[in-house]
mmCIF file of C-alpha atoms and ligand atoms in Angstrom:
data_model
loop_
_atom_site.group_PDB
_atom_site.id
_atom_site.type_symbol
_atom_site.label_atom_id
_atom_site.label_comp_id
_atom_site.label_asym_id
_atom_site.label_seq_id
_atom_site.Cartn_x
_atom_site.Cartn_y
_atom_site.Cartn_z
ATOM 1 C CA UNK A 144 8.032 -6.511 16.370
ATOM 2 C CA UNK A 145 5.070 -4.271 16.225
ATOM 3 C CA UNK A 146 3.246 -4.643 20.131
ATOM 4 C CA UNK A 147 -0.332 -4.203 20.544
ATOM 5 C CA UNK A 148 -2.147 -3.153 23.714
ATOM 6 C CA UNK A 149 -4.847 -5.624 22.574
ATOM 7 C CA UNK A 150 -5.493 -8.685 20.443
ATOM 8 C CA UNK A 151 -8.504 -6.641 18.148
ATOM 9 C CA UNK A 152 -9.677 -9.841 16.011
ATOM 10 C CA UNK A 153 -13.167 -11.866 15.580
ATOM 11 C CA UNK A 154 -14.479 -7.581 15.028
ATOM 12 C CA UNK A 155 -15.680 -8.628 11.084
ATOM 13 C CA UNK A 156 -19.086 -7.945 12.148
ATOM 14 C CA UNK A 157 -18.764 -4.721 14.244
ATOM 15 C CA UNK A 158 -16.293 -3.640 10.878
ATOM 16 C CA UNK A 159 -19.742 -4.174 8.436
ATOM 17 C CA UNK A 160 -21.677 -2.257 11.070
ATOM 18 C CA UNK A 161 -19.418 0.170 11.074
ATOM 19 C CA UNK A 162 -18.906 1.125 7.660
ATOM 20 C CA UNK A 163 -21.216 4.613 7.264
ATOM 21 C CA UNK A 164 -19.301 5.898 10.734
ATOM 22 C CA UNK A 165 -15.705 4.644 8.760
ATOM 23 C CA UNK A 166 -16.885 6.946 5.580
ATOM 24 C CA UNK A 167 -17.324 9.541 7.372
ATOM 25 C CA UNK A 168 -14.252 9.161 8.825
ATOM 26 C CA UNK A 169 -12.948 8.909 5.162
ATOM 27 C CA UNK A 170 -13.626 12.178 4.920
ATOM 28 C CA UNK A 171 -11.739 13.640 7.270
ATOM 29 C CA UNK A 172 -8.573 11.578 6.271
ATOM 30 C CA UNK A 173 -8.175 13.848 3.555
ATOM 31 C CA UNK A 174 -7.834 16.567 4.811
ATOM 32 C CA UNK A 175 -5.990 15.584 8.880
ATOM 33 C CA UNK A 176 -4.316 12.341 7.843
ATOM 34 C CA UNK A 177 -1.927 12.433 10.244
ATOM 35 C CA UNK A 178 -4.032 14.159 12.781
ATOM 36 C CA UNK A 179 -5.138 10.942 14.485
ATOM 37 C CA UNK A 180 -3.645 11.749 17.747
ATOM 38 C CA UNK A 181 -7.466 11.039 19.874
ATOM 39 C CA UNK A 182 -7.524 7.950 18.017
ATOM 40 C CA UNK A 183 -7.212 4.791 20.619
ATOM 41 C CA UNK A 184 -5.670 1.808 19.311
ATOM 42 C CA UNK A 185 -7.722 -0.347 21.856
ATOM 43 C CA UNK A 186 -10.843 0.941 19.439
ATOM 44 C CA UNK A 187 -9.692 0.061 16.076
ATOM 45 C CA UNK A 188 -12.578 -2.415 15.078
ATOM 46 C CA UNK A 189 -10.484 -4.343 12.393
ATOM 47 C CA UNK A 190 -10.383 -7.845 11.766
ATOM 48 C CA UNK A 191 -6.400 -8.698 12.585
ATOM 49 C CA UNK A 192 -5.007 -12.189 11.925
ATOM 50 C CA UNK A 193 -2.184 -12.426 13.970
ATOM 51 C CA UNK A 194 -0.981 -15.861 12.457
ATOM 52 C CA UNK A 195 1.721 -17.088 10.585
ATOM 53 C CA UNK A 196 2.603 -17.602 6.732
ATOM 54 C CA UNK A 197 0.573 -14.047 5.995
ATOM 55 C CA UNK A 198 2.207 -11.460 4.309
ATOM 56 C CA UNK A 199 1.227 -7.682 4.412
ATOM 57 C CA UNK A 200 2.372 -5.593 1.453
ATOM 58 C CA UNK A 201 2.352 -1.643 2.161
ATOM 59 C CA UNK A 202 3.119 0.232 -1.324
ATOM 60 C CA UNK A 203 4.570 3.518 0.496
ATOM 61 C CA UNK A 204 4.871 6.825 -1.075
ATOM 62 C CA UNK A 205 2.834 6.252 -3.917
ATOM 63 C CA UNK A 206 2.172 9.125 -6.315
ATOM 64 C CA UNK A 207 -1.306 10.062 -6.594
ATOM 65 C CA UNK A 208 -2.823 13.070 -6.988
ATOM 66 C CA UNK A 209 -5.597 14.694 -8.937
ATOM 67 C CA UNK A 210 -6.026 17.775 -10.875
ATOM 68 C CA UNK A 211 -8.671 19.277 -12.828
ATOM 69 C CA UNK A 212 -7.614 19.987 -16.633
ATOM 70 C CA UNK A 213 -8.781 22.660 -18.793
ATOM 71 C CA UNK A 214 -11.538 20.853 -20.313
ATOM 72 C CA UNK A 215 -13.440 20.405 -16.199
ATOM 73 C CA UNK A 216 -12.214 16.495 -15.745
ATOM 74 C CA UNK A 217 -10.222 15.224 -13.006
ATOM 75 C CA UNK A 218 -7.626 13.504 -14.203
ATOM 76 C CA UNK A 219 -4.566 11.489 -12.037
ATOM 77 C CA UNK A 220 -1.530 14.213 -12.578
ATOM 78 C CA UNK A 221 1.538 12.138 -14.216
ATOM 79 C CA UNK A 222 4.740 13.110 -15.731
ATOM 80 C CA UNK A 223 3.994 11.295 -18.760
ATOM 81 C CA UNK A 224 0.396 13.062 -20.209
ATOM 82 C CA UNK A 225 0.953 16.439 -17.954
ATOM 83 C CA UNK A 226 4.001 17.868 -18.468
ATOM 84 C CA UNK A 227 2.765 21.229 -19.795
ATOM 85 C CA UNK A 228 1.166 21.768 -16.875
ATOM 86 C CA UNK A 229 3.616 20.766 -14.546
ATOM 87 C CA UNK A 230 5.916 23.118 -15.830
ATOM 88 C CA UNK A 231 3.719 26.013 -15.369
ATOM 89 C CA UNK A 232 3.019 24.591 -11.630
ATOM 90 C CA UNK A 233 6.277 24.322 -11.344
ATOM 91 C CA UNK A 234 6.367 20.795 -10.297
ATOM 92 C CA UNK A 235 9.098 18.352 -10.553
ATOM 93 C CA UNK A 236 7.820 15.489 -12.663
ATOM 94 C CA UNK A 237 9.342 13.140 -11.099
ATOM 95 C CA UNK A 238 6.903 13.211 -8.513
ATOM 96 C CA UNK A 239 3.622 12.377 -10.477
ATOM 97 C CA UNK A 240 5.282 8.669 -11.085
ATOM 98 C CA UNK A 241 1.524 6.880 -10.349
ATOM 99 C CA UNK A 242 2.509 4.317 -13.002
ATOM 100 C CA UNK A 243 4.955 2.890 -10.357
ATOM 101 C CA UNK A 244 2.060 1.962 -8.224
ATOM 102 C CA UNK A 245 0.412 0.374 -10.920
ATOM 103 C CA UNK A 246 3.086 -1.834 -12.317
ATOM 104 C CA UNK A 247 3.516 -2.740 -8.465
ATOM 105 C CA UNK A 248 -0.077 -3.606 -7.740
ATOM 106 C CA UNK A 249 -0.245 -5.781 -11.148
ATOM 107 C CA UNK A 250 2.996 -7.238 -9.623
ATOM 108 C CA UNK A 251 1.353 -8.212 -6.260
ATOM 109 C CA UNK A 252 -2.747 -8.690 -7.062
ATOM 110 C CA UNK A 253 -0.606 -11.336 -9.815
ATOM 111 C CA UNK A 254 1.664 -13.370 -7.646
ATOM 112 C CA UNK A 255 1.160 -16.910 -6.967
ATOM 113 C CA UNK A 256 0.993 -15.573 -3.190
ATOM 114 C CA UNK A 257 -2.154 -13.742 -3.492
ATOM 115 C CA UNK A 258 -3.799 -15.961 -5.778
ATOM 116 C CA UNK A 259 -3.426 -17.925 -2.238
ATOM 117 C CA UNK A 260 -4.728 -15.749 -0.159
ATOM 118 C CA UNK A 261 -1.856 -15.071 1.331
ATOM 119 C CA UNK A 262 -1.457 -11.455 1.116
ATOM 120 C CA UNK A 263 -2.854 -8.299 2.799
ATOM 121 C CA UNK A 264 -2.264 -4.960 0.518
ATOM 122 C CA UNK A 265 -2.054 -0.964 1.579
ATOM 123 C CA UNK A 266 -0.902 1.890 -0.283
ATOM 124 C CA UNK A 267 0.090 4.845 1.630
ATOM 125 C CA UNK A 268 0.517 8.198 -0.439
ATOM 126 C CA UNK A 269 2.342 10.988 -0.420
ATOM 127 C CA UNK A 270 0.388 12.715 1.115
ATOM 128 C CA UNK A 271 -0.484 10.014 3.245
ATOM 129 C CA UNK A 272 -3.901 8.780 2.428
ATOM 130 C CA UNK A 273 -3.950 5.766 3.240
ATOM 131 C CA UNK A 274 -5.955 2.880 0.697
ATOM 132 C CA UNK A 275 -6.828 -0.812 1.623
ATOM 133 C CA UNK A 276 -6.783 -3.167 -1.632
ATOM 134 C CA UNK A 277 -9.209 -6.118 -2.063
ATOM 135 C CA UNK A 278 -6.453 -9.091 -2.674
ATOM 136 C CA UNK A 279 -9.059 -9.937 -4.740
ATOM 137 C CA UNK A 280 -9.566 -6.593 -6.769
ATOM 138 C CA UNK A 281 -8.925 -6.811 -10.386
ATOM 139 C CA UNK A 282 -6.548 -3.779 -10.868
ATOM 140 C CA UNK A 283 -7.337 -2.363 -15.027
ATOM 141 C CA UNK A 284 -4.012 -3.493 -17.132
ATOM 142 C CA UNK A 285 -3.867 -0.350 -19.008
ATOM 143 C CA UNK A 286 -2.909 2.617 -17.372
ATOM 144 C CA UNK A 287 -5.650 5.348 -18.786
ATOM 145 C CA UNK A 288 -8.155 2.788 -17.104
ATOM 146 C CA UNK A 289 -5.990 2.528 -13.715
ATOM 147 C CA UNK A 290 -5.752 6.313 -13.711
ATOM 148 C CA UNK A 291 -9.433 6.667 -13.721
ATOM 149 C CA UNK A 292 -10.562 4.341 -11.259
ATOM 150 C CA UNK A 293 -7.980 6.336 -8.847
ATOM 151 C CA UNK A 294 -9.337 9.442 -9.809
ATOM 152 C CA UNK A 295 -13.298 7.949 -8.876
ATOM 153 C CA UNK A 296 -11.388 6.378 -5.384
ATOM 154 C CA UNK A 297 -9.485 9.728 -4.257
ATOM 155 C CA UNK A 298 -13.168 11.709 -5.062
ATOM 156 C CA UNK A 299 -15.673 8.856 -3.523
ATOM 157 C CA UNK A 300 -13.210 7.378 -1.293
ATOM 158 C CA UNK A 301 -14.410 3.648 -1.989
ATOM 159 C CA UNK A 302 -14.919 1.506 -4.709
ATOM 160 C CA UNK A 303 -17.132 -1.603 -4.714
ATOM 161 C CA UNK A 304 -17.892 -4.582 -7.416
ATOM 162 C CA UNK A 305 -21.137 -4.760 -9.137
ATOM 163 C CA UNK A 306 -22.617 -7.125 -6.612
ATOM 164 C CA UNK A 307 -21.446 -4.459 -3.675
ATOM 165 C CA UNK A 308 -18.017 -6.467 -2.355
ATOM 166 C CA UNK A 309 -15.338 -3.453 -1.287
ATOM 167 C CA UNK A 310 -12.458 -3.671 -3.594
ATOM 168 C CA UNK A 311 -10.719 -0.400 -3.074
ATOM 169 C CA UNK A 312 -11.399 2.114 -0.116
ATOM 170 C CA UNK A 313 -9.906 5.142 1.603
ATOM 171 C CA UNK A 314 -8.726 3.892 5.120
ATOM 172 C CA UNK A 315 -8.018 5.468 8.540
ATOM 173 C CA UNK A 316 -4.005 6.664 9.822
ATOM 174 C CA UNK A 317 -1.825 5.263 10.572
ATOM 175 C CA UNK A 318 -1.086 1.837 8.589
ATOM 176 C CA UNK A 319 0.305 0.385 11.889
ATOM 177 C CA UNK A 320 -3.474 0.553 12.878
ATOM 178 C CA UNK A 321 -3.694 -2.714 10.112
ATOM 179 C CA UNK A 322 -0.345 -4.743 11.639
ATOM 180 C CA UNK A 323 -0.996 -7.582 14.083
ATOM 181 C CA UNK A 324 0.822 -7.478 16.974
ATOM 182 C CA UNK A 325 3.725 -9.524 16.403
ATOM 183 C CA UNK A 326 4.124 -9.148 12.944
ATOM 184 C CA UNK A 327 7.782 -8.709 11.762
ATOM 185 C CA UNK A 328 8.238 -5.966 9.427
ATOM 186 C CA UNK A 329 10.988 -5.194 6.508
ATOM 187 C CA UNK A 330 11.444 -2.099 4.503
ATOM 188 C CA UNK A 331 13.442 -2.335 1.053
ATOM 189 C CA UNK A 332 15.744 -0.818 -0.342
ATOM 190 C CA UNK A 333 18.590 -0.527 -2.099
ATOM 191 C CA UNK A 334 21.055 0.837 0.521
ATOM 192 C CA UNK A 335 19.419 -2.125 3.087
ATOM 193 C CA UNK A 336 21.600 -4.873 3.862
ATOM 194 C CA UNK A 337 21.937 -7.250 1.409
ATOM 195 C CA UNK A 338 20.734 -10.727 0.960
ATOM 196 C CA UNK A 339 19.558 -13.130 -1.900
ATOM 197 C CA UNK A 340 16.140 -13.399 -2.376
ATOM 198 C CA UNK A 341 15.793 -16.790 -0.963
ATOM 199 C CA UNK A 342 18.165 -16.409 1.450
ATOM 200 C CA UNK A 343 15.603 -13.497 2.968
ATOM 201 C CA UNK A 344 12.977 -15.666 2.715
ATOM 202 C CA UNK A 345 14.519 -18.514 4.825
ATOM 203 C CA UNK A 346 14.956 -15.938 7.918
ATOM 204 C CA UNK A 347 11.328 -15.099 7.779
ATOM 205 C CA UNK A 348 9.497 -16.631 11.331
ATOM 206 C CA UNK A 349 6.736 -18.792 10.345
ATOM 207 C CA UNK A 350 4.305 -18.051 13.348
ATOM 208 C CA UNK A 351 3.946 -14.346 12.720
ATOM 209 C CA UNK A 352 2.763 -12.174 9.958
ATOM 210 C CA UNK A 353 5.343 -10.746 7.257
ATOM 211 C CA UNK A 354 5.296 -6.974 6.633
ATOM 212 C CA UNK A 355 7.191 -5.558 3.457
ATOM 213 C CA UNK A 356 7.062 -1.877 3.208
ATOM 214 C CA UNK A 357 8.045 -1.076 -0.571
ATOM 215 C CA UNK A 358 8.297 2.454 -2.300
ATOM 216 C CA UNK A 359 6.137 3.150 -4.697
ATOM 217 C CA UNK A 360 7.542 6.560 -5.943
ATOM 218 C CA UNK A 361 10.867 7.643 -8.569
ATOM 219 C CA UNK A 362 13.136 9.345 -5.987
ATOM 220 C CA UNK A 363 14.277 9.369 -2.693
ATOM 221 C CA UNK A 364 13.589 5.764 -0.834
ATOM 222 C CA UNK A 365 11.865 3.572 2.202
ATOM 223 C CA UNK A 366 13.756 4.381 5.596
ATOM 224 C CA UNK A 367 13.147 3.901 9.527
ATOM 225 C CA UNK A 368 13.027 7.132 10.139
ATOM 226 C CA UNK A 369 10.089 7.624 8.124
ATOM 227 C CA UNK A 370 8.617 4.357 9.247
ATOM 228 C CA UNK A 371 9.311 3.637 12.910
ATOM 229 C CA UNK A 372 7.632 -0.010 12.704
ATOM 230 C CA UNK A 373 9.991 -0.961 10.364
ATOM 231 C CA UNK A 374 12.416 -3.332 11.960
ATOM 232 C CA UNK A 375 15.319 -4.011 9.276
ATOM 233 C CA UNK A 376 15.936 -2.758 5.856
ATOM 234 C CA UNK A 377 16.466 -5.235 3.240
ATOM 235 C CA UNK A 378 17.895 -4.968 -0.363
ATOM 236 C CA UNK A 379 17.411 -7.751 -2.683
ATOM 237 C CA UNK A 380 19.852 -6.863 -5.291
ATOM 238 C CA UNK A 381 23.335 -4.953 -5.647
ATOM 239 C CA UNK A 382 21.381 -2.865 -8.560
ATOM 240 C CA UNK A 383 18.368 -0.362 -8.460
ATOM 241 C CA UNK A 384 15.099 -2.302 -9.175
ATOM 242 C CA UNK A 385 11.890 -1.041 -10.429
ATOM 243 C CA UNK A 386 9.644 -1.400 -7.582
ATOM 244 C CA UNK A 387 7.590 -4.397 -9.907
ATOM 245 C CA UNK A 388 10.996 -6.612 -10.481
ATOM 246 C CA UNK A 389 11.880 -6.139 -6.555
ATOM 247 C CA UNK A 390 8.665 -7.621 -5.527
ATOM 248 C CA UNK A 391 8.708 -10.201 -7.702
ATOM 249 C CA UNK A 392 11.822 -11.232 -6.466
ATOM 250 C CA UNK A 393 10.599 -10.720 -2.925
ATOM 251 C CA UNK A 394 7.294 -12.773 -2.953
ATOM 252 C CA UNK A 395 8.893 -15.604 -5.811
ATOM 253 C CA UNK A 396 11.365 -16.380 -3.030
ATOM 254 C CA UNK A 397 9.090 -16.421 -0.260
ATOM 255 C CA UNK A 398 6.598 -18.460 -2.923
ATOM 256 C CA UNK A 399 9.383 -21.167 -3.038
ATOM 257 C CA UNK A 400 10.280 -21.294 0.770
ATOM 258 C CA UNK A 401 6.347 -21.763 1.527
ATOM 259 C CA UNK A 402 5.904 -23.835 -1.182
ATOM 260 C CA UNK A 403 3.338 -21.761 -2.980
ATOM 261 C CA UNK A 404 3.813 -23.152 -7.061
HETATM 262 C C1 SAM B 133 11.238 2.616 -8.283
HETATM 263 S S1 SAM B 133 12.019 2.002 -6.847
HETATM 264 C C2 SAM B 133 12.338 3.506 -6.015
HETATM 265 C C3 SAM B 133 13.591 4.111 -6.461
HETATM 266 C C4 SAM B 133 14.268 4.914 -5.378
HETATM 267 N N1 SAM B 133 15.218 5.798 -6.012
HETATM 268 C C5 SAM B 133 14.988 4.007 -4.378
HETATM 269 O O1 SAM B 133 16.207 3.858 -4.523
HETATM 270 O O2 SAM B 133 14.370 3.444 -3.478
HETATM 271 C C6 SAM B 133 10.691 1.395 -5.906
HETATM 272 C C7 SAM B 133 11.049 0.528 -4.725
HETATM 273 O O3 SAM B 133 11.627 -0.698 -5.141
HETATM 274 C C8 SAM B 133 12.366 -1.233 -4.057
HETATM 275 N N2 SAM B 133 13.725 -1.518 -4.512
HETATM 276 C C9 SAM B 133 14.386 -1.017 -5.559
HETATM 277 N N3 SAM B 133 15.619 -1.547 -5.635
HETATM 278 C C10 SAM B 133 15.744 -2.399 -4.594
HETATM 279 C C11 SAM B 133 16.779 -3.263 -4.118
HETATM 280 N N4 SAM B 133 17.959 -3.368 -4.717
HETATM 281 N N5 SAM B 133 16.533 -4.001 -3.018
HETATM 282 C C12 SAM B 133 15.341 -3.925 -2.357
HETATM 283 N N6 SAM B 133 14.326 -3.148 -2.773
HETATM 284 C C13 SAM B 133 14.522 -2.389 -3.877
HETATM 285 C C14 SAM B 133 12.383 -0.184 -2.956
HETATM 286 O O4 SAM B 133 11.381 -0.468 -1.992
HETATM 287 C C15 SAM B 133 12.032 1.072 -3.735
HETATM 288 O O5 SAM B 133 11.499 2.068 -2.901
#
């Protein structure tokens, strides 16, 4: 279980006041994400639930990086529309998936369990910039329209509706900064140990919050020694999933055990 020097909730209001000194801190995510080392825990002035029957999704590894093309646009780099240039960066292709992210956030913004408002979302890149999702955010269906609201987040580091609500914005390192204390947390996997859907959901405690750490890239996968809060890895299926079907199956079964229709 993730332990917490201090219980950091009721802080809504000093989180609204303190959104100018979090951009600026934006900022500097880019480019020292994982320099956060004079960062106090004891200060992190987020709003944390630390009751039961929530579930917090992290999309790790996620694929999502910009480039500038010939013509002076940013565009999201992917293996699909950039493969000319890849090969004269020499990059492997199967690292500019972003479309995995996308079919996973469709999978999770859709579920039954959101629509609830059960669910907490974070995507961690590659490169570890770390983004907070609205549950609420309407993520575009196509991809061309997914790939540029990304580009617009990675450049002005938020996002917000017409009528100013945050949907998408450029967080702070580490994620562990966003887990209750408490909070029991599962990475998946294919090479986890294996249990039915439902039968995973049936172990889950109901008193705590639920984290699922799920990869959002082609190759390589989720492990503890790249997550150290993770406390058991889980596969949900003798087969390779796309990252979409495995957390469908994931929150479906944890829809039935809760009850969530
Ligand atoms: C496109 S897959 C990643 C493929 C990667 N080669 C791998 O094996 O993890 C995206 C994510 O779906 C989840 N996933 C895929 N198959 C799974 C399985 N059988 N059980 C649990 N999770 C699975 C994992 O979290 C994985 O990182």
């Amino acid at each position: 279980m993730v332990k917490r020097k201090r219980d950091d909730s009721n802080k809504d209001s000093d989180n609204n006041k303190d959104s100018s000194n979090k951009d600026s801190n934006n900022k500097d995510n880019n480019n020292n994400n994982n320099n956060n080392d004079d960062d106090n825990d004891d200060d992190i002035r987020k709003s944390l639930s630390s009751s039961g029957r929530q579930v917090i999704v992290i999309l790790d590894k996620a694929n999502l990086e910009t480039v500038k093309t010939k013509k002076g646009e940013y565009t999201l780099l992917n293996s699909e529309e950039n493969i000319s240039l890849m090969r004269r960066l020499k990059k492997d292709p199967n690292d500019y998936r972003p479309d995995i992210l996308h079919q996973e956030l469709l999978s999770v913004l859709d579920s039954p369990l959101n629509k609830a408002g059960k669910v907490k979302i974070y995507v961690r890149t590659e490169k570890s910039i770390l983004i907070e999702i609205n549950p609420k955010c309407r993520i575009p269906r196509t991809f061309r329209r997914f790939s540029s609201l990304m580009v617009q987040l990675l450049h002005q580091l938020k996002i917000r509706s017409s009528d100013s609500e945050m949907l998408l914005r450029v967080i702070k390192n580490p994620v562990t900064r966003y887990i209750p204390a408490g909070s029991k947390c599962y990475g998946f996997s294919q090479h986890g140990t294996l249990y039915s859907p439902f039968s995973f959901s049936t172990l889950l405690p109901d008193d705590v919050p639920i984290v699922l750490v799920l990869g959002a890239m082609a190759k390589g996968s989720i492990s503890r020694e790249d997550n150290a809060y993770i406390e058991e890895m889980v596969s949900v299926s003798e087969y390779p999933l796309s990252g979409s079907v495995a957390i469908n199956r994931i929150l479906g079964a944890i829809e039935q055990h809760w009850g969530v229709i």
